[in-house]
Short mmCIF file of C-alpha atoms and ligand atoms in Angstrom, two decimals:
data_model
loop_
_atom_site.label_atom_id
_atom_site.label_comp_id
_atom_site.label_asym_id
_atom_site.label_seq_id
_atom_site.Cartn_x
_atom_site.Cartn_y
_atom_site.Cartn_z
CA UNK A 143 -49.07 -144.61 128.85
CA UNK A 144 -52.04 -145.89 128.73
CA UNK A 145 -53.31 -149.34 129.16
CA UNK A 146 -53.17 -151.78 125.93
CA UNK A 147 -56.82 -152.93 125.28
CA UNK A 148 -58.12 -156.01 124.55
CA UNK A 149 -61.22 -157.49 123.31
CA UNK A 150 -63.29 -157.74 126.45
CA UNK A 151 -61.67 -153.98 127.09
CA UNK A 152 -62.47 -152.85 123.19
CA UNK A 153 -66.30 -150.66 123.62
CA UNK A 154 -69.15 -152.54 122.09
CA UNK A 155 -70.71 -149.72 120.40
CA UNK A 156 -71.00 -150.78 116.80
CA UNK A 157 -70.85 -147.44 114.05
CA UNK A 158 -71.23 -149.35 111.47
CA UNK A 159 -73.91 -151.16 110.36
CA UNK A 160 -74.14 -154.86 108.66
CA UNK A 161 -75.28 -155.65 105.45
CA UNK A 162 -72.45 -153.15 103.65
CA UNK A 163 -71.44 -153.33 99.52
CA UNK A 164 -68.02 -153.63 100.95
CA UNK A 165 -66.97 -157.38 99.27
CA UNK A 166 -67.07 -160.53 101.10
CA UNK A 167 -64.25 -160.79 103.57
CA UNK A 168 -62.78 -157.17 102.95
CA UNK A 169 -60.05 -155.74 105.34
CA UNK A 170 -61.28 -152.00 105.31
CA UNK A 171 -64.29 -152.78 106.69
CA UNK A 172 -62.67 -153.86 109.86
CA UNK A 173 -60.19 -151.70 110.27
CA UNK A 174 -62.87 -149.02 109.49
CA UNK A 175 -64.86 -150.46 112.14
CA UNK A 176 -62.12 -150.53 114.99
CA UNK A 177 -61.37 -147.50 114.23
CA UNK A 178 -64.57 -145.67 114.07
CA UNK A 179 -65.02 -147.03 118.15
CA UNK A 180 -61.53 -145.25 118.25
CA UNK A 181 -62.81 -141.79 117.17
CA UNK A 182 -65.99 -142.13 118.90
CA UNK A 183 -69.25 -140.49 117.91
CA UNK A 184 -68.41 -136.82 118.20
CA UNK A 185 -66.88 -137.65 114.89
CA UNK A 186 -67.10 -136.03 111.53
CA UNK A 187 -65.95 -137.93 109.00
CA UNK A 188 -64.34 -137.08 105.58
CA UNK A 189 -64.36 -139.20 102.65
CA UNK A 190 -63.23 -139.38 98.85
CA UNK A 191 -63.99 -141.66 96.21
CA UNK A 192 -63.02 -145.55 96.90
CA UNK A 193 -64.13 -148.00 98.62
CA UNK A 194 -64.54 -146.63 101.76
CA UNK A 195 -67.61 -144.49 99.85
CA UNK A 196 -69.14 -148.11 98.44
CA UNK A 197 -68.52 -149.07 102.00
CA UNK A 198 -70.78 -146.44 103.29
CA UNK A 199 -74.02 -146.61 100.98
CA UNK A 200 -75.63 -145.37 97.77
CA UNK A 201 -78.09 -142.24 98.58
CA UNK A 202 -80.51 -142.73 100.47
CA UNK A 203 -78.87 -145.20 102.80
CA UNK A 204 -75.85 -145.15 104.82
CA UNK A 205 -73.98 -147.86 106.93
CA UNK A 206 -72.26 -145.62 108.99
CA UNK A 207 -73.97 -143.42 111.90
CA UNK A 208 -71.20 -140.66 112.02
CA UNK A 209 -72.13 -138.07 110.05
CA UNK A 210 -69.59 -137.86 106.73
CA UNK A 211 -68.76 -135.77 104.21
CA UNK A 212 -68.48 -137.16 100.86
CA UNK A 213 -65.59 -134.99 98.90
CA UNK A 214 -63.87 -135.03 95.26
CA UNK A 215 -60.70 -136.79 95.10
CA UNK A 216 -58.09 -134.18 95.24
CA UNK A 217 -59.66 -132.68 97.95
CA UNK A 218 -60.16 -134.50 101.41
CA UNK A 219 -57.55 -133.01 103.46
CA UNK A 220 -58.69 -129.50 102.38
CA UNK A 221 -62.44 -130.15 103.18
CA UNK A 222 -61.00 -131.13 106.67
CA UNK A 223 -59.49 -127.91 106.79
CA UNK A 224 -63.03 -126.24 105.70
CA UNK A 225 -65.08 -128.56 108.76
CA UNK A 226 -61.97 -127.29 110.95
CA UNK A 227 -62.88 -123.77 109.97
CA UNK A 228 -66.12 -123.82 110.53
CA UNK A 229 -65.99 -125.65 113.96
CA UNK A 230 -64.27 -123.25 115.58
CA UNK A 231 -66.68 -119.85 113.49
CA UNK A 232 -69.22 -121.98 115.76
CA UNK A 233 -67.15 -122.08 118.75
CA UNK A 234 -67.43 -126.26 119.14
CA UNK A 235 -64.23 -127.48 120.01
CA UNK A 236 -65.26 -130.52 120.90
CA UNK A 237 -65.51 -132.54 117.62
CA UNK A 238 -63.22 -134.35 115.94
CA UNK A 239 -62.29 -134.01 112.06
CA UNK A 240 -61.40 -137.47 110.66
CA UNK A 241 -60.38 -137.81 106.77
CA UNK A 242 -60.18 -141.41 105.68
CA UNK A 243 -58.90 -141.83 102.21
CA UNK A 244 -57.89 -144.67 100.34
CA UNK A 245 -53.90 -144.95 98.80
CA UNK A 246 -54.53 -143.67 96.03
CA UNK A 247 -56.61 -140.82 97.33
CA UNK A 248 -54.02 -140.47 99.50
CA UNK A 249 -50.53 -141.17 98.10
CA UNK A 250 -51.66 -140.09 93.96
CA UNK A 251 -54.18 -137.56 94.17
CA UNK A 252 -54.76 -135.90 97.05
CA UNK A 253 -51.14 -135.70 98.20
CA UNK A 254 -51.05 -131.79 97.98
CA UNK A 255 -54.34 -130.97 100.02
CA UNK A 256 -52.79 -133.30 102.61
CA UNK A 257 -49.28 -132.11 102.52
CA UNK A 258 -51.45 -128.44 101.98
CA UNK A 259 -53.37 -129.48 105.92
CA UNK A 260 -50.23 -131.03 107.36
CA UNK A 261 -48.16 -127.67 106.94
CA UNK A 262 -50.81 -125.53 107.94
CA UNK A 263 -50.90 -127.93 111.28
CA UNK A 264 -55.02 -128.10 110.69
CA UNK A 265 -55.94 -130.32 114.39
CA UNK A 266 -57.64 -133.19 112.95
CA UNK A 267 -56.94 -137.18 111.95
CA UNK A 268 -55.62 -138.55 108.63
CA UNK A 269 -56.61 -142.32 107.48
CA UNK A 270 -54.60 -143.45 104.36
CA UNK A 271 -56.32 -147.49 104.11
CA UNK A 272 -53.66 -148.89 101.95
CA UNK A 273 -55.01 -151.55 100.20
CA UNK A 274 -52.33 -151.30 97.21
CA UNK A 275 -53.89 -150.28 94.25
CA UNK A 276 -57.15 -148.37 93.19
CA UNK A 277 -59.37 -151.39 94.12
CA UNK A 278 -62.83 -149.81 93.49
CA UNK A 279 -62.79 -148.96 89.88
CA UNK A 280 -60.76 -152.86 89.62
CA UNK A 281 -57.86 -152.93 90.88
CA UNK A 282 -55.21 -150.23 88.98
CA UNK A 283 -51.59 -149.82 90.31
CA UNK A 284 -51.17 -146.69 92.61
CA UNK A 285 -48.20 -145.14 94.08
CA UNK A 286 -48.50 -147.54 97.05
CA UNK A 287 -48.63 -150.66 94.58
CA UNK A 288 -45.39 -152.71 95.97
CA UNK A 289 -43.22 -153.82 93.68
CA UNK A 290 -43.65 -157.01 91.18
CA UNK A 291 -47.99 -157.36 91.75
CA UNK A 292 -49.73 -157.28 88.78
CA UNK A 293 -53.00 -154.97 88.63
CA UNK A 294 -55.36 -154.35 85.79
CA UNK A 295 -52.83 -151.90 83.90
CA UNK A 296 -49.41 -153.79 85.18
CA UNK A 297 -50.89 -157.49 83.71
CA UNK A 298 -47.86 -159.02 82.71
CA UNK A 299 -44.29 -157.98 84.52
CA UNK A 300 -46.12 -156.24 87.74
CA UNK A 301 -45.71 -152.77 88.88
CA UNK A 302 -41.56 -151.92 88.11
CA UNK A 303 -41.20 -149.28 89.96
CA UNK A 304 -41.13 -149.27 94.75
CA UNK A 305 -44.13 -148.31 97.07
CA UNK A 306 -43.89 -144.87 97.86
CA UNK A 307 -43.06 -144.07 101.29
CA UNK A 308 -45.96 -142.20 102.17
CA UNK A 309 -45.91 -141.84 106.49
CA UNK A 310 -42.19 -141.25 105.57
CA UNK A 311 -43.53 -138.48 103.79
CA UNK A 312 -45.31 -137.55 106.09
CA UNK A 313 -43.38 -137.43 108.86
CA UNK A 314 -40.92 -135.30 107.05
CA UNK A 315 -43.77 -132.24 107.78
CA UNK A 316 -42.64 -132.64 111.60
CA UNK A 317 -46.49 -133.93 112.42
CA UNK A 318 -47.06 -135.05 116.58
CA UNK A 319 -47.96 -138.14 115.34
CA UNK A 320 -47.34 -140.20 112.38
CA UNK A 321 -48.39 -144.36 112.55
CA UNK A 322 -48.37 -147.45 111.14
CA UNK A 323 -51.15 -150.54 111.40
CA UNK A 324 -53.06 -152.72 109.85
CA UNK A 325 -56.45 -154.69 109.21
CA UNK A 326 -55.07 -158.05 110.71
CA UNK A 327 -54.28 -155.99 114.17
CA UNK A 328 -57.30 -153.72 114.88
CA UNK A 329 -56.52 -153.36 118.73
CA UNK A 330 -52.98 -151.89 117.60
CA UNK A 331 -54.56 -149.48 115.30
CA UNK A 332 -57.27 -148.48 117.99
CA UNK A 333 -54.69 -147.68 120.62
CA UNK A 334 -52.72 -145.74 118.48
CA UNK A 335 -55.80 -143.49 117.26
CA UNK A 336 -56.41 -143.27 120.87
CA UNK A 337 -53.20 -142.34 122.05
CA UNK A 338 -53.09 -139.43 119.55
CA UNK A 339 -56.75 -137.84 119.50
CA UNK A 340 -55.28 -134.94 122.06
CA UNK A 341 -52.03 -133.85 120.17
CA UNK A 342 -52.17 -131.12 118.36
CA UNK A 343 -51.42 -130.26 114.35
CA UNK A 344 -52.44 -133.00 111.78
CA UNK A 345 -52.00 -136.88 112.84
CA UNK A 346 -50.92 -139.26 110.56
CA UNK A 347 -52.32 -143.22 110.40
CA UNK A 348 -51.27 -145.30 107.36
CA UNK A 349 -53.10 -148.74 107.25
CA UNK A 350 -52.52 -151.76 105.51
CA UNK A 351 -55.29 -153.48 104.03
CA UNK A 352 -55.45 -157.03 102.99
CA UNK A 353 -58.11 -156.99 100.13
CA UNK A 354 -59.39 -160.24 98.47
CA UNK A 355 -60.30 -159.56 94.81
CA UNK A 356 -57.72 -156.89 94.63
CA UNK A 357 -55.10 -159.36 96.14
CA UNK A 358 -55.74 -162.20 95.49
CA UNK A 359 -56.48 -164.89 97.57
CA UNK A 360 -59.56 -166.43 99.16
CA UNK A 361 -61.42 -164.19 101.80
CA UNK A 362 -61.37 -166.52 104.57
CA UNK A 363 -56.95 -165.68 105.23
CA UNK A 364 -57.53 -162.07 105.31
CA UNK A 365 -55.63 -161.91 108.59
CA UNK A 366 -53.48 -164.87 108.21
CA UNK A 367 -52.14 -162.61 105.30
CA UNK A 368 -52.26 -159.57 107.18
CA UNK A 369 -50.17 -161.46 110.01
CA UNK A 370 -47.93 -162.10 107.22
CA UNK A 371 -46.80 -158.59 105.91
CA UNK A 372 -46.15 -157.74 109.23
CA UNK A 373 -44.36 -161.13 110.61
CA UNK A 374 -42.05 -161.35 107.56
CA UNK A 375 -40.53 -157.65 108.26
CA UNK A 376 -42.14 -156.45 105.18
CA UNK A 377 -44.57 -154.18 106.28
CA UNK A 378 -43.78 -152.56 109.54
CA UNK A 379 -45.87 -151.38 112.46
CA UNK A 380 -44.36 -148.51 114.41
CA UNK A 381 -45.14 -144.85 115.65
CA UNK A 382 -43.16 -142.02 115.37
CA UNK A 383 -44.62 -139.22 118.16
CA UNK A 384 -42.92 -135.77 117.89
CA UNK A 385 -40.32 -137.19 116.42
CA UNK A 386 -39.57 -140.32 117.78
CA UNK A 387 -39.75 -143.22 115.67
CA UNK A 388 -40.73 -146.77 117.77
CA UNK A 389 -41.79 -150.32 116.42
CA UNK A 390 -44.76 -151.20 117.95
CA UNK A 391 -47.19 -154.17 118.55
CA UNK A 392 -45.91 -157.07 116.25
CA UNK A 393 -43.41 -155.48 114.94
CA UNK A 394 -41.53 -154.47 118.19
CA UNK A 395 -42.40 -158.66 119.27
CA UNK A 396 -39.74 -159.76 116.29
CA UNK A 397 -36.78 -157.01 117.59
CA UNK A 398 -37.02 -159.37 120.39
CA UNK A 399 -37.77 -162.50 118.35
CA UNK A 400 -34.54 -161.78 116.32
CA UNK A 401 -36.33 -163.78 113.87
CA UNK A 402 -38.53 -163.27 110.83
CA UNK A 403 -40.99 -165.40 109.25
CA UNK A 404 -39.14 -165.47 105.08
CA UNK A 405 -41.44 -163.25 102.96
CA UNK A 406 -41.79 -165.61 100.54
CA UNK A 407 -44.13 -167.30 102.24
CA UNK A 408 -46.13 -163.74 102.15
CA UNK A 409 -45.85 -163.79 98.22
CA UNK A 410 -47.15 -166.81 97.48
CA UNK A 411 -50.05 -166.59 99.72
CA UNK A 412 -51.50 -163.86 96.59
CA UNK A 413 -52.27 -164.51 93.10
CA UNK A 414 -51.12 -160.87 92.40
CA UNK A 415 -47.23 -161.41 93.49
CA UNK A 416 -46.92 -164.66 90.41
CA UNK A 417 -44.69 -163.43 88.65
CA UNK A 418 -42.00 -162.29 91.10
CA UNK A 419 -39.11 -164.87 90.65
CA UNK A 420 -37.16 -166.49 93.22
CA UNK A 421 -33.97 -164.22 92.42
CA UNK A 422 -36.38 -160.77 93.01
CA UNK A 423 -37.49 -162.69 96.07
CA UNK A 424 -34.52 -162.90 97.28
CA UNK A 425 -33.32 -159.52 96.26
CA UNK A 426 -36.69 -158.72 98.47
CA UNK A 427 -35.64 -160.42 101.03
CA UNK A 428 -32.14 -159.12 101.27
CA UNK A 429 -33.23 -155.69 101.84
CA UNK A 430 -35.81 -156.58 104.46
CA UNK A 431 -32.85 -158.47 106.23
CA UNK A 432 -30.94 -154.61 105.85
CA UNK A 433 -33.68 -153.21 107.38
CA UNK A 434 -34.03 -155.11 110.27
CA UNK A 435 -30.44 -155.37 110.94
CA UNK A 436 -30.64 -151.74 111.59
CA UNK A 437 -33.74 -151.86 114.36
CA UNK A 438 -31.77 -154.89 115.95
CA UNK A 439 -28.13 -152.24 116.01
CA UNK A 440 -30.55 -149.52 116.99
CA UNK A 441 -32.26 -152.00 119.90
CA UNK A 442 -28.51 -153.38 121.14
CA UNK A 443 -27.30 -149.61 121.04
CA UNK A 444 -30.57 -148.45 124.02
CA UNK B 116 -89.61 -114.33 92.18
CA UNK B 117 -86.15 -113.34 91.62
CA UNK B 118 -82.82 -115.03 92.87
CA UNK B 119 -83.31 -114.57 96.35
CA UNK B 120 -85.13 -117.76 97.53
CA UNK B 121 -83.92 -120.11 95.78
CA UNK B 122 -82.17 -122.44 98.02
CA UNK B 123 -80.02 -124.89 97.11
CA UNK B 124 -80.41 -128.63 98.44
CA UNK B 125 -77.88 -130.73 99.45
CA UNK B 126 -78.48 -134.58 99.37
CA UNK B 127 -78.17 -136.55 102.74
CA UNK B 128 -78.70 -140.16 103.74
CA UNK B 129 -79.77 -141.80 106.45
CA UNK B 130 -78.41 -144.41 108.46
CA UNK B 131 -79.55 -148.33 109.04
CA UNK B 132 -78.80 -151.66 107.67
CA UNK B 133 -78.42 -153.87 104.86
CA UNK B 134 -77.11 -150.93 102.54
CA UNK B 135 -76.18 -154.07 100.50
CA UNK B 136 -79.60 -155.79 100.40
CA UNK B 137 -79.37 -158.82 102.38
CA UNK B 138 -76.08 -159.44 102.23
CA UNK B 139 -76.46 -163.55 103.49
CA UNK B 140 -77.14 -164.24 99.69
CA UNK B 141 -73.55 -163.94 99.01
CA UNK B 142 -72.72 -166.45 101.19
CA UNK B 143 -71.26 -169.74 99.08
CA UNK B 144 -70.30 -171.45 102.71
CA UNK B 145 -72.17 -170.72 106.02
CA UNK B 146 -69.85 -170.67 109.49
CA UNK B 147 -71.64 -173.10 112.23
CA UNK B 148 -70.50 -172.90 116.03
CA UNK B 149 -70.05 -175.83 117.80
CA UNK B 150 -70.76 -174.56 120.81
CA UNK B 151 -68.80 -177.89 122.76
CA UNK B 152 -65.24 -176.29 121.45
CA UNK B 153 -66.49 -172.68 121.80
CA UNK B 154 -64.18 -171.05 125.11
CA UNK B 155 -66.76 -169.03 126.51
CA UNK B 156 -69.34 -171.47 126.41
CA UNK B 157 -67.14 -174.07 127.79
CA UNK B 158 -66.47 -171.95 130.31
CA UNK B 159 -69.71 -169.83 130.62
CA UNK B 160 -68.10 -166.51 131.18
CA UNK B 161 -66.78 -163.88 129.49
CA UNK B 162 -63.24 -164.64 127.26
CA UNK B 163 -61.58 -164.69 123.55
CA UNK B 164 -64.74 -163.30 121.46
CA UNK B 165 -61.41 -163.54 118.39
CA UNK B 166 -64.33 -163.95 115.74
CA UNK B 167 -66.81 -161.18 116.84
CA UNK B 168 -63.21 -158.96 116.43
CA UNK B 169 -62.27 -160.19 113.36
CA UNK B 170 -65.63 -160.57 111.21
CA UNK B 171 -65.88 -157.74 108.66
CA UNK B 172 -69.69 -157.57 108.71
CA UNK B 173 -70.55 -157.10 112.15
CA UNK B 174 -72.57 -160.19 112.31
CA UNK B 175 -71.03 -161.92 114.99
CA UNK B 176 -72.47 -161.13 118.38
CA UNK B 177 -70.21 -160.90 122.11
CA UNK B 178 -72.82 -162.92 124.07
CA UNK B 179 -72.50 -166.51 125.03
CA UNK B 180 -72.67 -168.66 122.96
CA UNK B 181 -71.63 -165.85 119.82
CA UNK B 182 -74.76 -165.41 117.61
CA UNK B 183 -74.06 -164.82 113.76
CA UNK B 184 -77.02 -163.56 111.79
CA UNK B 185 -77.48 -165.47 108.88
CA UNK B 186 -78.98 -162.26 107.16
CA UNK B 187 -76.34 -160.43 106.83
CA UNK B 188 -72.92 -162.61 106.78
CA UNK B 189 -71.21 -162.64 103.68
CA UNK B 190 -69.61 -166.01 104.70
CA UNK B 191 -65.70 -165.08 104.34
CA UNK B 192 -65.01 -167.15 106.68
CA UNK B 193 -62.43 -165.27 108.62
CA UNK B 194 -64.17 -166.57 111.79
CA UNK B 195 -63.41 -169.81 111.18
CA UNK B 196 -59.80 -169.69 109.91
CA UNK B 197 -59.30 -167.56 112.98
CA UNK B 198 -61.12 -169.42 115.90
CA UNK B 199 -58.26 -170.62 118.33
CA UNK B 200 -60.26 -173.85 118.71
CA UNK B 201 -61.92 -174.77 115.46
CA UNK B 202 -65.15 -174.34 116.81
CA UNK B 203 -66.69 -172.26 113.87
CA UNK B 204 -66.48 -174.40 110.71
CA UNK B 205 -67.65 -173.76 107.04
CA UNK B 206 -70.66 -175.20 105.59
CA UNK B 207 -71.34 -175.38 101.56
CA UNK B 208 -74.75 -173.20 101.86
CA UNK B 209 -76.58 -176.10 99.27
CA UNK B 210 -76.03 -178.51 102.20
CA UNK B 211 -79.35 -176.66 104.09
CA UNK B 212 -82.51 -176.71 103.10
CA UNK B 213 -84.41 -174.03 101.13
CA UNK B 214 -86.93 -173.19 104.32
CA UNK B 215 -83.98 -172.73 106.26
CA UNK B 216 -82.38 -169.79 103.72
CA UNK B 217 -86.36 -167.99 104.31
C1 TPP C 237 -60.99 -137.08 89.42
C2 TPP C 237 -61.46 -138.09 89.67
N1 TPP C 237 -60.82 -139.20 89.44
C3 TPP C 237 -61.22 -140.49 89.19
C4 TPP C 237 -62.29 -141.13 89.83
C5 TPP C 237 -62.20 -142.31 89.49
N2 TPP C 237 -62.47 -142.74 91.04
C6 TPP C 237 -63.27 -143.47 92.05
S1 TPP C 237 -62.49 -144.47 93.59
C7 TPP C 237 -61.01 -144.83 92.35
C8 TPP C 237 -60.07 -145.45 93.35
C9 TPP C 237 -60.04 -145.11 94.46
O1 TPP C 237 -58.47 -145.80 94.88
P1 TPP C 237 -57.89 -145.52 96.44
O2 TPP C 237 -57.74 -143.97 96.44
O3 TPP C 237 -57.16 -145.91 96.51
O4 TPP C 237 -58.99 -146.05 97.30
P2 TPP C 237 -59.70 -147.99 97.04
O5 TPP C 237 -60.76 -147.63 96.02
O6 TPP C 237 -58.36 -148.41 96.57
O7 TPP C 237 -60.25 -148.20 98.27
C10 TPP C 237 -61.27 -143.80 91.30
C11 TPP C 237 -59.97 -143.92 90.31
C12 TPP C 237 -62.84 -139.68 90.30
N3 TPP C 237 -64.02 -140.39 91.27
N4 TPP C 237 -62.57 -138.88 90.31
S1 SF4 C 238 -61.87 -154.70 96.49
FE1 SF4 C 238 -60.92 -154.52 98.28
S2 SF4 C 238 -61.19 -152.99 99.42
FE2 SF4 C 238 -62.41 -152.50 98.17
S3 SF4 C 238 -64.52 -153.34 99.31
FE3 SF4 C 238 -63.48 -154.93 97.92
S4 SF4 C 238 -62.31 -156.10 99.36
FE4 SF4 C 238 -62.40 -153.91 100.48
S1 SF4 C 239 -63.41 -167.35 117.93
FE1 SF4 C 239 -63.56 -169.63 118.33
S2 SF4 C 239 -63.88 -169.68 120.59
FE2 SF4 C 239 -63.82 -167.74 120.27
S3 SF4 C 239 -65.25 -167.17 120.56
FE3 SF4 C 239 -65.42 -167.08 118.74
S4 SF4 C 239 -66.21 -169.33 118.20
FE4 SF4 C 239 -66.04 -169.32 120.18
S1 SF4 C 240 -66.67 -163.65 109.70
FE1 SF4 C 240 -67.35 -163.85 108.10
S2 SF4 C 240 -67.90 -165.80 107.94
FE2 SF4 C 240 -67.82 -165.52 109.68
S3 SF4 C 240 -69.85 -164.50 110.71
FE3 SF4 C 240 -68.40 -162.69 109.87
S4 SF4 C 240 -69.04 -162.47 107.74
FE4 SF4 C 240 -69.53 -164.70 108.57
MG1 MG C 241 -56.98 -148.52 97.56
#
């Protein structure tokens, strides 16, 4: 087991410049910065249209120090496959290919290409940063927008459908590594990327990303909101290594504590959930409690 | 002529700071550090640096004392919110004189 990285042991080399176009208090900026530290300088990035392309900058200035191929929406994972093929033909074996795409670009538009690359066992890391909507184009609902969230095209009743469980879809591809992370826990993200780097085939990351304009909260509370999602048991941090599921970091601690923060606190911290009724929240609380009862039971059996 | 010597050119960017301009001008509140409350300053050794970890814009240095680059700090307030000792407070930009902003 690798030692846990701390703030003091986190590498100081930066791969992102200040002064990006990302919004004030952007959660993606935190996850991206720390994620690149873990991926390291021998990395080629692949990024489809998203807030990340905005953060990365307008031609001819780039805010990222690493080479990046900007591709069309549906083709992220296929483009990663192409880069891998090129590197192979050039005999280069020490370069990490990492695709970073939004939730829209992953759960909806890029899913087919991603599934194909995962099934082929192409050796790269795919990171989906999930701000739970098509944020770059003005907050439209995506497959991973949660139930009840108001978006530009679910303006009155909020989204009526459940969040699509993309990490579970990717786990069904029998990958060597699948992990969920959060921008509020950047060191957990760092350690997970380091852990999976030498594993074979495609590796999948799903990163929860607090987004002030999309979720409706004062930017200063971004980390608090991200943490609440985890501490309420609403969003779980875990990893699946060769099929083996394990809660990690703050979620693992919740099993020890056997105490969740009421999910109401998470919802009431954001304006996008303002139409959720007390009954709806109670319903979601019951689902969370049932999910965690299963985690507790599993823990007792071990 | 023919088509033989046609070259297809792809665009590429050079990396550098300030792609979004001097983003410090977006700020409506300015983070102000009180060294007497800051943990690494008090101990005079490397410690804490929570503000450095969470700053989305990479404008806080990992030094004693932590320094904030106001040219690019967007004033999100995450550093102030996450600092365990409340060493950073957000102050209305209008409080600062015009020269100060330059
Ligand atoms: C084929 C295609 N359809 C639509 C767009 C417009 N578009 C650009 S970014 C974006 C939103 C992407 O959402 P997501 O992947 O979740 O990333 P986010 O903006 O939230 O970071 C859309 C719809 C496009 N560039 N290409
Ligand atoms: S819309 Fe959200 S994810 Fe996109 S740049 Fe702004 S804060 Fe970041
Ligand atoms: S978080 Fe607060 S105490 Fe810690 S280094 Fe930053 S200013 Fe100092
Ligand atoms: S966390 Fe926000 S307010 Fe604090 S220095 Fe960074 S950009 Fe400025
Ligand atoms: Mg999105």
